[in-house]
Amino acid sequence: MLMRKVPGFVPASPWGLRLPQKFLFLLFLSGLVTLCFGALFLLPNSSRLKRLFLAPRTQQPGLEAVAQVAGHPLTREQESPPNPAPAAPAPGEDDPRSQASPRRRKGWLRRTRPTGPREEATAARGSGATALRPQEGSISSSFDFNAFRSRLRHPVLGTRADKSKEPQSLVQSQREKIKEMMQFAWQSYKRYAMGKNELRPLTRDGYEGNMFGGLSGATVIDSLDTLYLMELKEEFQEAKAWVEESFHLNVSGEASLFEVNIRYIGGLLSAFYLTGEEVFRIKAIKLGEKLLPAFDTPTGIPKGVVNFKSGSNRSWGWAVAGSSSILAEFGSLHLEFLHLTQLSGNQVFAEKASLLPCSLFSTRRAKVGWDSAGFLEKMKTCLVSISWQVRNIRKVLRDIDKPFGLYPNFLSPVSGNWMQHHVSVGGLGDSFYEYLIKSWLMSAKTDMEAKDMYYEALEAIETHLLNVSPGGLTYIAEWRGGILDHKMGHLACFSGGMIALGAEDAKEEKRAHYRELAAQITKTCHESYARSDTKLGPEAFWFNSGREAVATQTSESYYILRPEVVESYMYLWRQTHDPIYREWGWEVVMALEKYCRTEAGFSGIQDVYSRVPNHDNKQQTFFLAETLKYLYLLFSEDDMLSLEDWVFNTEAHPLPVNHSDSSGRGGA
Ligand code: DMJ
């Protein structure tokens, strides 16, 4: 059809629009686009933007994971890979049976079979852990194992030069005896209970318990580093092979966040840092991810129990009618979680424990070379941008009101309020204090917040809980809303070692005092052993009615192979070299042999005041992880797992200090 030109008439476009209409349409379109973008930027969590606009490689894993954890996809192995990193494994890859193609499997075994602890360390040093077997790595890492080893001040197992005054042969034979006990405990477990969580030596079978959510082999994982340390090479290989072949994470029970963390995660992390073997790193990280749903609470304080199947969480029924999280439990995650972040590159673990994303700048500062102004600027921007969205354990505990400066044992993970005013340095509270001073030490003395919190807490404990009995024994009582229970639990006996460990960094005028306090508390704990018929200590001991350092009820008279007293002997020995600590340690060795050794392993006893042992039929995993390890270290040189390089988690698993310079000799 022919269009005739009519004056004043503007021809329409092919869509039938005239110029003003086109203009209006374009205006509308651009308005719409602006609105969409605006809406995105108004979203409360900036991580969503990052997720949309950044390529996976450049995303901040921590923020990504925080977003994912809200809906728990990370924690369900079947649903998503455990790490946002590109090299993440296929679902279910934690199961070695499904994981290893025959070719891969062969390479794995070839590399790991014939080596003993020392050779492995050398191999790992030689090749660098990250380069060990890239085809096997199911979680990528920028962690440089060689660099880590070069930063250690001492060779991991020490130089073997005994600087003590003891005749060499005596100390050596004592150490050998303890090694034999470990070998016996391991072999008994292997023979009757391999793969189960614990050995029952009387019935000669295994026991799974209900703390680990269906995970098996707690004794294997808890034993790895002790076997390595004692150079029980064959046994270490047996344990490692079990982890490679039979340690499956696709379980679906309810687990204790605390117990899985200190025993399994701690054990796997230590095994990795000692050997550089990827299998330990990967399993530790994957297991760590399974724990994250515990943190899905309004305050960021995790609940005590996590369901591995549903990803739900709950508090223990006995914790103030199921309303509370336990101080010692949520307060004893920091060391392991920081290392999980270090080894995975995933910030989410560190963020859950403490306000770390920004403080990580201090580590980066050295590498990147920011000047002070640049560093402060970065730090400020980081703090401003994240502080409102990060809720974590450290922050809650730092900011909350504390009665007389004390930390009660029960806290609501919902309201963030204390639920009872029961304060204890023993059960329910203990390792929270331990992790404060060890966080400071593990940070190579940069985590000032942990340091301040520790010394402030210790001052409050001294003021309100510390007592001296009429007979001159120093003890830490328990506090219930201002009223004291004049008792100490066996668990509280770790505090002698902790106070000794922290003494050196206290204010000048307090150092000698803390050294003396540590020695006095340790002496009291020794008295609780010395005053029993078996020379082993009861679960709790009292200071009243003229009786001191003894249990007053049969229900508190048992000994379950606990480590806390020998743990303190070990720290006090390293600090003072007073031979009394080796003497006391040896008394424990003799008593263990006499009353706890059975034909098929070691067992706890039900009454330390009876010379006829009534065994409880349990070889606790911490006997191999802690009691025997601390005894062995007590009779070893100070540079074996030097305290300059390592902190022990509360299950005695050594985790390295984060030295930032390379002036060490550890890689030598
Ligand atoms: C261990 O599992 C740990 O030491 C924990 O901190 C307290 N209890 C036991 C040992 O007694």
XYZ file of C-alpha atoms and ligand atoms in Angstrom:
679
model
C 0.000 0.000 0.000
C 1.356 3.487 -0.889
C 1.771 5.901 2.008
C 0.927 9.404 1.178
C 2.855 12.142 2.881
C 0.433 14.320 4.845
C 1.731 17.586 6.421
C 2.174 17.373 10.183
C 2.019 13.700 10.096
C 5.100 11.753 11.318
C 5.253 8.327 9.824
C 4.926 5.497 12.284
C 7.706 2.886 12.753
C 7.209 -0.617 11.415
C 5.783 -1.455 14.956
C 3.333 1.353 14.508
C 5.014 3.663 17.069
C 5.631 7.346 16.574
C 8.756 9.145 17.876
C 7.301 10.491 21.169
C 5.836 7.062 21.822
C 9.209 5.427 21.128
C 10.871 7.833 23.535
C 8.345 7.047 26.234
C 8.807 3.307 25.675
C 12.596 3.574 25.961
C 12.235 5.647 29.098
C 9.994 2.966 30.607
C 12.440 0.226 29.640
C 15.447 1.922 31.175
C 13.415 2.594 34.320
C 12.630 -1.086 34.586
C 16.285 -2.116 34.247
C 17.363 0.404 36.878
C 14.696 -0.887 39.222
C 15.876 -4.475 38.872
C 19.496 -3.585 39.609
C 18.460 -1.373 42.476
C 16.528 -4.209 44.031
C 19.584 -6.450 43.866
C 21.755 -3.913 45.610
C 19.171 -3.445 48.301
C 19.296 -7.119 49.236
C 20.523 -7.429 52.820
C 23.351 -9.868 52.179
C 26.046 -8.682 49.880
C 27.126 -12.266 49.345
C 24.111 -12.744 47.110
C 25.499 -10.155 44.750
C 28.840 -11.830 44.818
C 27.216 -15.120 44.058
C 25.467 -13.639 41.083
C 28.247 -11.592 39.620
C 31.502 -13.250 40.559
C 32.863 -16.301 38.882
C 33.043 -19.292 41.253
C 36.814 -19.040 41.541
C 36.725 -15.489 42.794
C 33.947 -15.918 45.273
C 34.781 -15.689 48.942
C 34.181 -19.247 50.045
C 33.218 -18.209 53.525
C 30.434 -15.918 52.463
C 29.268 -18.410 49.902
C 29.170 -21.129 52.481
C 27.366 -18.979 55.026
C 24.635 -18.458 52.486
C 24.468 -22.146 51.725
C 24.467 -23.222 55.307
C 21.242 -21.365 55.912
C 19.523 -24.068 53.907
C 22.065 -26.741 54.868
C 22.827 -27.990 51.392
C 26.500 -28.077 52.277
C 25.966 -30.540 55.012
C 24.151 -33.158 53.057
C 26.749 -35.074 51.205
C 24.254 -36.489 48.787
C 23.037 -33.107 47.714
C 26.061 -31.040 46.988
C 29.815 -31.139 46.931
C 31.327 -30.236 50.277
C 33.223 -27.206 49.125
C 32.437 -24.511 46.641
C 35.911 -24.849 45.181
C 35.945 -26.047 41.574
C 37.740 -29.280 42.403
C 35.007 -30.436 44.753
C 34.273 -34.138 44.627
C 31.219 -35.832 43.347
C 28.527 -36.471 45.941
C 29.285 -39.359 48.259
C 32.984 -39.217 47.517
C 33.925 -39.535 51.123
C 33.418 -43.213 50.760
C 36.719 -44.580 49.492
C 34.953 -47.549 47.941
C 33.068 -45.246 45.633
C 35.907 -42.775 45.407
C 38.837 -44.630 44.036
C 39.118 -45.885 40.553
C 41.499 -48.868 40.433
C 44.201 -46.675 38.959
C 43.869 -43.999 41.546
C 43.716 -46.534 44.321
C 46.941 -48.150 43.207
C 48.788 -44.862 43.181
C 47.504 -44.072 46.633
C 48.683 -47.335 48.107
C 52.003 -47.269 46.353
C 52.751 -43.939 47.841
C 51.666 -44.670 51.358
C 52.238 -48.334 52.178
C 55.878 -48.814 53.034
C 56.491 -45.581 54.835
C 56.823 -45.033 58.539
C 56.183 -41.787 60.306
C 59.621 -40.359 59.683
C 59.807 -41.429 56.067
C 56.352 -40.057 55.471
C 57.299 -36.752 56.892
C 60.292 -36.710 54.606
C 58.197 -37.685 51.614
C 55.687 -35.014 52.403
C 58.417 -32.475 52.836
C 60.004 -33.533 49.614
C 57.000 -33.239 47.434
C 54.810 -30.783 49.233
C 51.493 -32.004 50.513
C 49.439 -30.038 48.060
C 51.321 -31.650 45.230
C 51.120 -35.140 46.647
C 48.393 -36.467 44.439
C 46.350 -33.775 42.782
C 44.214 -36.397 41.088
C 43.193 -37.685 44.532
C 42.459 -34.328 46.081
C 38.764 -33.838 46.343
C 39.067 -30.499 48.080
C 41.485 -28.040 46.575
C 43.798 -26.139 48.831
C 46.345 -23.424 48.607
C 47.924 -24.647 51.827
C 51.647 -25.121 51.318
C 52.813 -27.999 53.503
C 56.499 -27.429 52.780
C 56.247 -23.796 53.765
C 54.424 -24.787 56.932
C 57.145 -27.265 57.869
C 59.859 -24.738 57.177
C 58.271 -22.359 59.653
C 58.487 -24.789 62.564
C 61.196 -23.887 65.069
C 62.015 -27.501 65.871
C 61.904 -30.861 64.113
C 58.541 -32.382 64.911
C 59.929 -35.315 66.863
C 62.757 -33.309 68.404
C 66.488 -33.719 68.133
C 66.688 -36.601 70.579
C 69.272 -34.859 72.731
C 68.108 -35.368 76.287
C 68.946 -32.243 78.202
C 67.560 -33.516 81.474
C 69.693 -34.480 84.417
C 68.177 -37.968 84.549
C 70.427 -40.852 83.614
C 69.705 -41.412 79.968
C 69.018 -45.086 80.332
C 66.357 -44.655 83.009
C 64.352 -42.070 81.079
C 64.709 -44.078 77.929
C 63.452 -47.227 79.549
C 60.541 -45.371 81.110
C 59.620 -43.988 77.716
C 59.903 -47.457 76.214
C 57.572 -48.813 78.861
C 54.936 -46.221 77.987
C 55.385 -47.037 74.328
C 54.784 -50.697 75.119
C 51.560 -49.750 76.917
C 50.389 -47.890 73.843
C 51.271 -50.814 71.641
C 49.348 -53.155 73.916
C 46.320 -50.854 74.048
C 46.326 -50.539 70.257
C 46.842 -54.211 69.547
C 44.098 -55.214 71.958
C 41.746 -52.771 70.288
C 42.765 -53.998 66.861
C 42.298 -57.612 67.819
C 38.887 -57.340 69.440
C 37.297 -54.123 68.265
C 38.948 -52.791 65.113
C 36.718 -50.165 63.533
C 34.408 -49.843 66.534
C 34.616 -46.712 68.605
C 35.986 -48.284 71.760
C 37.330 -51.568 73.049
C 35.598 -53.426 75.884
C 38.513 -55.403 77.276
C 36.603 -57.700 79.601
C 34.027 -58.844 77.086
C 36.617 -58.584 74.330
C 34.415 -56.769 71.884
C 33.770 -53.305 70.546
C 31.397 -50.564 71.593
C 29.936 -47.801 69.424
C 28.326 -45.515 71.999
C 25.968 -42.722 71.031
C 28.117 -39.622 70.819
C 29.429 -39.847 67.301
C 26.356 -39.915 65.077
C 27.125 -43.301 63.580
C 30.793 -42.548 62.895
C 33.087 -45.438 63.708
C 36.703 -45.884 64.649
C 37.022 -43.166 67.293
C 39.929 -45.083 68.810
C 41.682 -45.259 65.432
C 41.414 -41.531 64.810
C 42.290 -40.637 68.383
C 45.375 -42.884 68.245
C 46.928 -41.761 64.972
C 49.192 -39.014 66.275
C 50.242 -40.942 69.393
C 51.293 -43.900 67.239
C 53.179 -41.533 64.955
C 54.899 -39.791 67.818
C 56.013 -43.053 69.411
C 57.231 -44.275 66.039
C 54.990 -47.315 66.167
C 55.239 -47.447 62.418
C 53.397 -50.632 61.664
C 50.535 -49.678 63.937
C 50.382 -46.227 62.414
C 50.097 -47.786 58.964
C 47.275 -50.022 60.167
C 45.433 -47.009 61.512
C 45.993 -45.005 58.354
C 44.879 -47.846 56.124
C 41.678 -48.100 58.119
C 41.025 -44.373 57.649
C 41.633 -44.697 53.912
C 39.533 -47.757 53.399
C 36.909 -47.899 56.102
C 36.307 -44.484 57.614
C 33.002 -43.474 56.020
C 31.305 -40.180 56.617
C 27.966 -41.014 55.055
C 26.351 -41.717 58.402
C 23.018 -40.503 59.643
C 22.879 -40.453 63.429
C 22.916 -37.727 66.054
C 26.363 -36.582 67.083
C 27.913 -34.452 69.771
C 29.407 -31.418 68.058
C 32.067 -31.180 70.759
C 33.122 -34.814 70.836
C 33.291 -35.167 67.064
C 35.265 -31.966 66.886
C 37.863 -32.675 69.553
C 38.371 -36.350 68.781
C 37.737 -36.847 65.069
C 38.481 -33.436 63.594
C 41.334 -32.847 66.029
C 42.785 -36.300 65.370
C 42.564 -35.979 61.593
C 44.023 -32.475 61.574
C 46.994 -33.538 63.667
C 47.564 -36.585 61.510
C 47.640 -34.317 58.475
C 50.028 -31.796 59.985
C 52.355 -34.582 61.101
C 52.396 -36.492 57.821
C 51.099 -34.286 55.013
C 48.793 -37.104 53.931
C 45.845 -35.695 52.005
C 43.414 -38.320 53.219
C 43.469 -36.789 56.690
C 42.970 -33.235 55.448
C 40.080 -34.133 53.204
C 38.231 -36.213 55.773
C 38.695 -33.536 58.412
C 37.180 -30.877 56.165
C 34.281 -33.009 55.034
C 33.488 -33.955 58.581
C 33.754 -30.308 59.596
C 31.122 -29.448 57.017
C 28.794 -32.024 58.492
C 28.979 -30.177 61.806
C 27.937 -26.793 60.450
C 24.161 -27.206 60.914
C 24.784 -27.092 64.671
C 25.370 -23.355 64.200
C 21.996 -22.697 62.684
C 20.724 -20.730 65.687
C 19.633 -17.112 66.155
C 22.773 -16.236 68.129
C 25.429 -18.184 66.254
C 26.074 -20.186 69.432
C 25.844 -23.789 68.237
C 23.635 -26.385 69.847
C 25.291 -29.456 71.313
C 23.788 -32.110 69.063
C 23.679 -32.248 65.289
C 21.696 -34.693 63.205
C 23.877 -35.849 60.323
C 20.904 -36.993 58.305
C 18.417 -34.156 58.559
C 20.855 -31.355 59.299
C 18.765 -30.367 62.301
C 20.207 -29.543 65.695
C 19.147 -29.648 69.315
C 20.472 -29.059 72.795
C 21.142 -31.880 75.207
C 17.974 -32.800 77.113
C 19.876 -32.516 80.400
C 21.111 -28.993 79.670
C 18.595 -26.910 81.639
C 15.674 -28.854 80.179
C 17.041 -28.835 76.668
C 17.380 -25.057 76.527
C 21.117 -24.570 76.751
C 24.422 -24.969 75.056
C 27.393 -25.903 77.216
C 30.298 -23.501 77.672
C 33.003 -26.165 77.416
C 31.389 -27.526 74.260
C 30.804 -24.428 72.159
C 33.875 -22.820 73.689
C 36.181 -25.575 72.459
C 35.897 -25.329 68.698
C 38.154 -22.419 67.896
C 41.467 -24.227 67.447
C 40.127 -26.902 65.116
C 37.844 -24.567 63.178
C 40.644 -22.141 62.414
C 42.693 -24.990 61.049
C 39.762 -26.219 58.985
C 39.676 -22.801 57.370
C 43.413 -22.810 56.898
C 43.363 -26.197 55.171
C 40.217 -25.701 53.093
C 40.370 -22.017 52.264
C 36.757 -21.929 53.400
C 36.231 -19.032 55.787
C 33.009 -20.383 57.157
C 34.693 -22.409 59.891
C 36.693 -19.491 61.260
C 33.695 -17.220 61.030
C 31.657 -19.567 63.173
C 34.280 -19.562 65.896
C 35.462 -15.974 65.977
C 35.411 -12.724 64.082
C 38.196 -13.802 61.856
C 37.506 -12.648 58.321
C 38.939 -9.258 59.082
C 41.720 -10.352 61.337
C 42.934 -12.585 58.535
C 44.135 -9.350 57.010
C 46.963 -9.320 59.488
C 48.296 -12.572 58.016
C 47.850 -11.299 54.502
C 49.490 -8.045 55.361
C 52.918 -9.617 55.580
C 52.516 -11.347 52.250
C 51.008 -8.455 50.337
C 53.140 -5.807 51.987
C 50.448 -3.295 52.903
C 51.749 -0.324 54.831
C 50.085 0.513 58.151
C 47.657 3.002 56.650
C 46.605 0.611 53.922
C 46.243 -2.203 56.401
C 44.123 -0.156 58.794
C 41.951 1.073 55.966
C 41.322 -2.482 54.747
C 40.614 -3.647 58.269
C 38.146 -0.819 58.889
C 36.256 -1.437 55.674
C 36.100 -5.136 56.402
C 34.833 -4.678 59.952
C 32.192 -2.176 58.923
C 30.937 -4.345 56.105
C 30.673 -7.602 57.977
C 30.203 -6.876 61.637
C 26.445 -6.683 61.444
C 26.057 -10.021 59.753
C 28.580 -12.155 61.611
C 27.290 -13.738 64.768
C 29.732 -16.054 66.311
C 30.883 -17.630 69.502
C 33.677 -15.257 70.363
C 31.552 -12.211 69.747
C 28.678 -13.408 71.926
C 30.984 -14.348 74.784
C 32.968 -11.152 74.567
C 29.930 -8.903 74.606
C 27.699 -10.648 77.144
C 27.488 -9.484 80.784
C 29.387 -11.838 83.035
C 28.487 -12.210 86.701
C 31.593 -11.002 88.585
C 33.559 -11.595 85.398
C 32.745 -15.317 85.526
C 31.433 -17.451 82.662
C 28.511 -19.668 83.688
C 28.289 -23.094 82.086
C 24.865 -22.858 80.430
C 23.920 -20.373 77.706
C 20.790 -20.243 75.577
C 21.672 -20.483 71.879
C 18.339 -18.804 71.163
C 18.341 -15.759 73.423
C 22.055 -15.560 74.113
C 21.395 -15.346 77.879
C 22.983 -17.354 80.658
C 20.554 -20.019 81.838
C 22.111 -20.883 85.206
C 24.813 -19.390 87.353
C 26.937 -22.503 87.756
C 30.615 -21.850 87.129
C 33.236 -24.570 86.969
C 36.768 -25.022 85.735
C 35.993 -28.741 85.682
C 33.256 -30.467 83.686
C 31.017 -28.195 81.553
C 33.415 -25.257 81.682
C 36.972 -26.596 81.501
C 38.207 -26.490 77.936
C 36.629 -23.087 77.203
C 39.364 -21.494 79.348
C 41.963 -23.790 77.833
C 41.010 -22.698 74.304
C 41.322 -19.009 75.150
C 44.984 -19.222 76.112
C 45.688 -21.730 73.358
C 44.008 -19.501 70.769
C 46.421 -16.797 71.782
C 49.391 -19.143 71.515
C 48.220 -20.746 68.271
C 47.860 -17.331 66.661
C 51.586 -16.802 67.293
C 50.531 -14.338 69.964
C 48.489 -12.058 67.732
C 44.960 -12.862 68.943
C 44.892 -10.183 71.630
C 41.210 -10.639 72.249
C 41.701 -14.268 73.303
C 44.607 -13.277 75.504
C 42.656 -10.550 77.274
C 39.628 -12.792 77.738
C 41.819 -15.513 79.225
C 43.611 -13.373 81.802
C 40.393 -11.591 82.765
C 38.628 -14.936 83.254
C 41.555 -16.246 85.294
C 41.468 -13.183 87.552
C 37.767 -13.766 88.193
C 38.367 -17.447 88.919
C 41.115 -16.568 91.354
C 38.994 -13.997 93.108
C 35.822 -16.056 93.429
C 36.680 -19.770 93.141
C 40.201 -20.286 94.410
C 40.638 -21.618 97.927
C 43.253 -23.071 100.217
C 42.166 -25.928 102.486
C 42.984 -25.996 106.214
C 45.592 -28.596 105.325
C 47.231 -26.179 102.873
C 45.961 -27.587 99.583
C 45.102 -25.086 96.850
C 41.995 -25.952 94.871
C 39.473 -24.402 92.489
C 35.958 -24.782 93.871
C 32.711 -24.694 91.903
C 30.458 -21.643 92.144
C 26.662 -21.699 92.203
C 25.293 -18.193 92.172
C 27.781 -17.098 94.805
C 27.804 -20.278 96.943
C 30.851 -22.537 96.710
C 30.944 -26.302 96.381
C 34.306 -27.160 97.894
C 35.145 -29.835 95.416
C 37.322 -30.329 92.373
C 36.535 -32.699 89.559
C 39.294 -34.788 88.019
C 38.576 -32.816 84.854
C 39.554 -29.564 86.617
C 43.053 -30.929 87.153
C 44.038 -29.882 83.639
C 44.097 -26.328 85.005
C 47.528 -26.707 86.605
C 48.965 -27.245 83.142
C 46.899 -24.469 81.617
C 47.967 -21.904 84.197
C 51.599 -22.938 83.750
C 51.263 -22.601 79.997
C 49.781 -19.131 80.309
C 52.133 -17.873 82.995
C 54.840 -16.662 80.636
C 52.620 -14.201 78.805
C 50.950 -12.739 81.877
C 51.819 -9.292 83.137
C 55.345 -9.254 84.477
C 54.201 -8.911 88.086
C 51.872 -11.934 87.814
C 54.173 -14.449 86.138
C 55.840 -15.922 89.201
C 52.493 -15.996 90.938
C 50.885 -18.005 88.134
C 53.812 -20.417 88.030
C 53.387 -21.022 91.730
C 49.610 -21.325 91.433
C 50.010 -23.917 88.679
C 52.415 -25.917 90.835
C 50.097 -25.765 93.859
C 47.021 -26.925 91.945
C 49.010 -29.739 90.369
C 50.237 -30.761 93.807
C 46.642 -30.898 95.052
C 45.667 -33.113 92.138
C 48.606 -35.358 92.897
C 47.333 -35.582 96.482
C 44.002 -36.880 95.174
C 45.980 -39.744 93.630
C 48.368 -40.248 96.536
C 45.507 -40.481 99.048
C 43.840 -43.358 97.252
C 44.651 -47.044 97.709
C 45.384 -47.548 94.034
C 47.372 -44.306 93.584
C 44.889 -43.305 90.913
C 42.596 -40.339 91.429
C 38.809 -40.286 91.838
C 36.382 -38.545 89.496
C 35.783 -35.803 92.083
C 37.323 -34.940 95.435
C 36.202 -32.671 98.247
C 37.548 -30.376 100.882
C 35.151 -30.466 103.801
C 34.378 -32.142 107.085
C 38.057 -32.513 107.802
C 38.611 -34.632 104.702
C 40.724 -33.264 101.918
C 41.357 -34.307 98.326
C 39.278 -37.476 98.614
C 35.949 -38.537 97.166
C 33.165 -38.574 99.708
C 30.727 -40.815 97.816
C 31.275 -44.112 96.051
C 29.576 -42.647 92.990
C 32.564 -40.288 92.612
C 35.282 -42.825 93.344
C 35.824 -44.175 89.870
C 38.779 -43.603 87.534
C 38.168 -43.939 83.799
C 41.745 -43.619 82.510
C 41.481 -39.836 82.400
C 44.501 -37.734 81.385
C 44.148 -34.387 83.180
C 46.558 -34.999 86.031
C 49.379 -36.349 83.875
C 48.657 -33.542 81.415
C 49.514 -31.052 84.135
C 52.619 -33.038 85.097
C 53.786 -32.763 81.500
C 53.373 -28.962 81.330
C 54.903 -28.453 84.759
C 57.832 -30.666 83.818
C 58.481 -28.656 80.692
C 58.283 -25.436 82.624
C 60.339 -26.347 85.673
C 62.259 -29.566 85.010
C 61.537 -30.419 88.594
C 62.079 -34.220 88.775
C 59.050 -34.541 91.026
C 56.775 -34.455 87.981
C 58.480 -37.435 86.398
C 58.321 -39.227 89.713
C 54.611 -38.568 89.975
C 54.108 -39.548 86.359
C 55.877 -42.807 86.950
C 53.623 -43.551 89.931
C 50.689 -43.278 87.528
C 52.330 -45.637 85.046
C 52.818 -48.213 87.782
C 49.265 -47.855 89.028
C 47.840 -48.179 85.524
C 49.806 -51.349 85.032
C 48.716 -52.773 88.341
C 45.046 -51.885 88.433
C 43.913 -51.035 84.914
C 45.766 -53.463 82.685
C 43.756 -56.540 81.816
C 44.574 -59.390 79.476
C 42.835 -57.686 76.584
C 43.544 -53.993 77.031
C 43.293 -51.273 79.668
C 40.129 -50.624 81.618
C 38.839 -47.978 83.992
C 38.128 -48.991 87.582
C 35.071 -48.332 89.678
C 36.717 -47.554 92.987
C 40.162 -46.059 93.421
C 39.951 -46.818 97.124
C 39.859 -50.561 96.594
C 42.953 -52.620 95.843
C 40.793 -55.280 94.255
C 39.967 -53.669 90.947
C 36.443 -53.729 89.682
C 36.937 -52.931 86.004
C 34.416 -50.865 84.078
C 35.126 -52.736 80.829
C 36.050 -49.662 78.807
C 39.291 -48.607 77.175
C 38.438 -44.964 76.574
C 39.709 -43.423 73.348
C 41.294 -40.556 75.274
C 43.532 -43.050 77.072
C 45.386 -43.550 73.774
C 44.995 -39.972 72.574
C 45.890 -38.207 75.787
C 46.926 -40.170 78.846
C 49.622 -42.225 77.140
C 50.707 -39.333 74.923
C 51.202 -36.931 77.824
C 53.042 -39.621 79.774
C 55.313 -40.255 76.813
C 56.011 -36.544 76.402
C 56.715 -36.259 80.119
C 59.604 -38.685 79.616
C 60.782 -37.116 76.354
C 62.860 -34.112 75.408
C 61.242 -30.714 75.370
C 61.659 -30.294 71.644
C 59.498 -33.281 70.829
C 56.320 -31.507 69.734
C 57.809 -28.311 71.085
C 55.386 -25.928 72.738
C 56.914 -23.206 70.588
C 55.453 -24.919 67.545
C 52.368 -26.767 68.742
C 49.324 -26.386 70.906
C 47.438 -29.457 72.023
C 43.719 -29.437 71.540
C 41.669 -30.620 74.470
C 42.000 -34.216 73.271
C 45.822 -33.795 73.136
C 45.965 -33.581 69.362
C 48.818 -31.260 68.378
C 47.907 -28.355 66.094
C 50.591 -26.045 64.767
C 51.204 -22.473 65.834
C 50.580 -20.084 62.981
C 54.144 -18.790 62.606
C 54.220 -16.189 59.890
C 57.955 -16.158 59.199
C 60.188 -18.896 57.866
C 62.965 -18.781 60.411
C 62.308 -22.293 61.677
C 64.330 -25.471 61.446
C 61.383 -27.834 61.477
C 61.650 -28.709 57.828
C 65.284 -29.690 58.248
C 38.650 -35.728 76.910
O 37.771 -36.152 75.933
C 38.984 -34.290 76.758
O 40.127 -34.010 77.471
C 37.890 -33.383 77.214
O 38.255 -32.036 77.161
C 37.492 -33.712 78.617
N 37.304 -35.090 78.848
C 38.106 -36.096 78.239
C 39.161 -36.710 79.098
O 38.904 -36.827 80.413
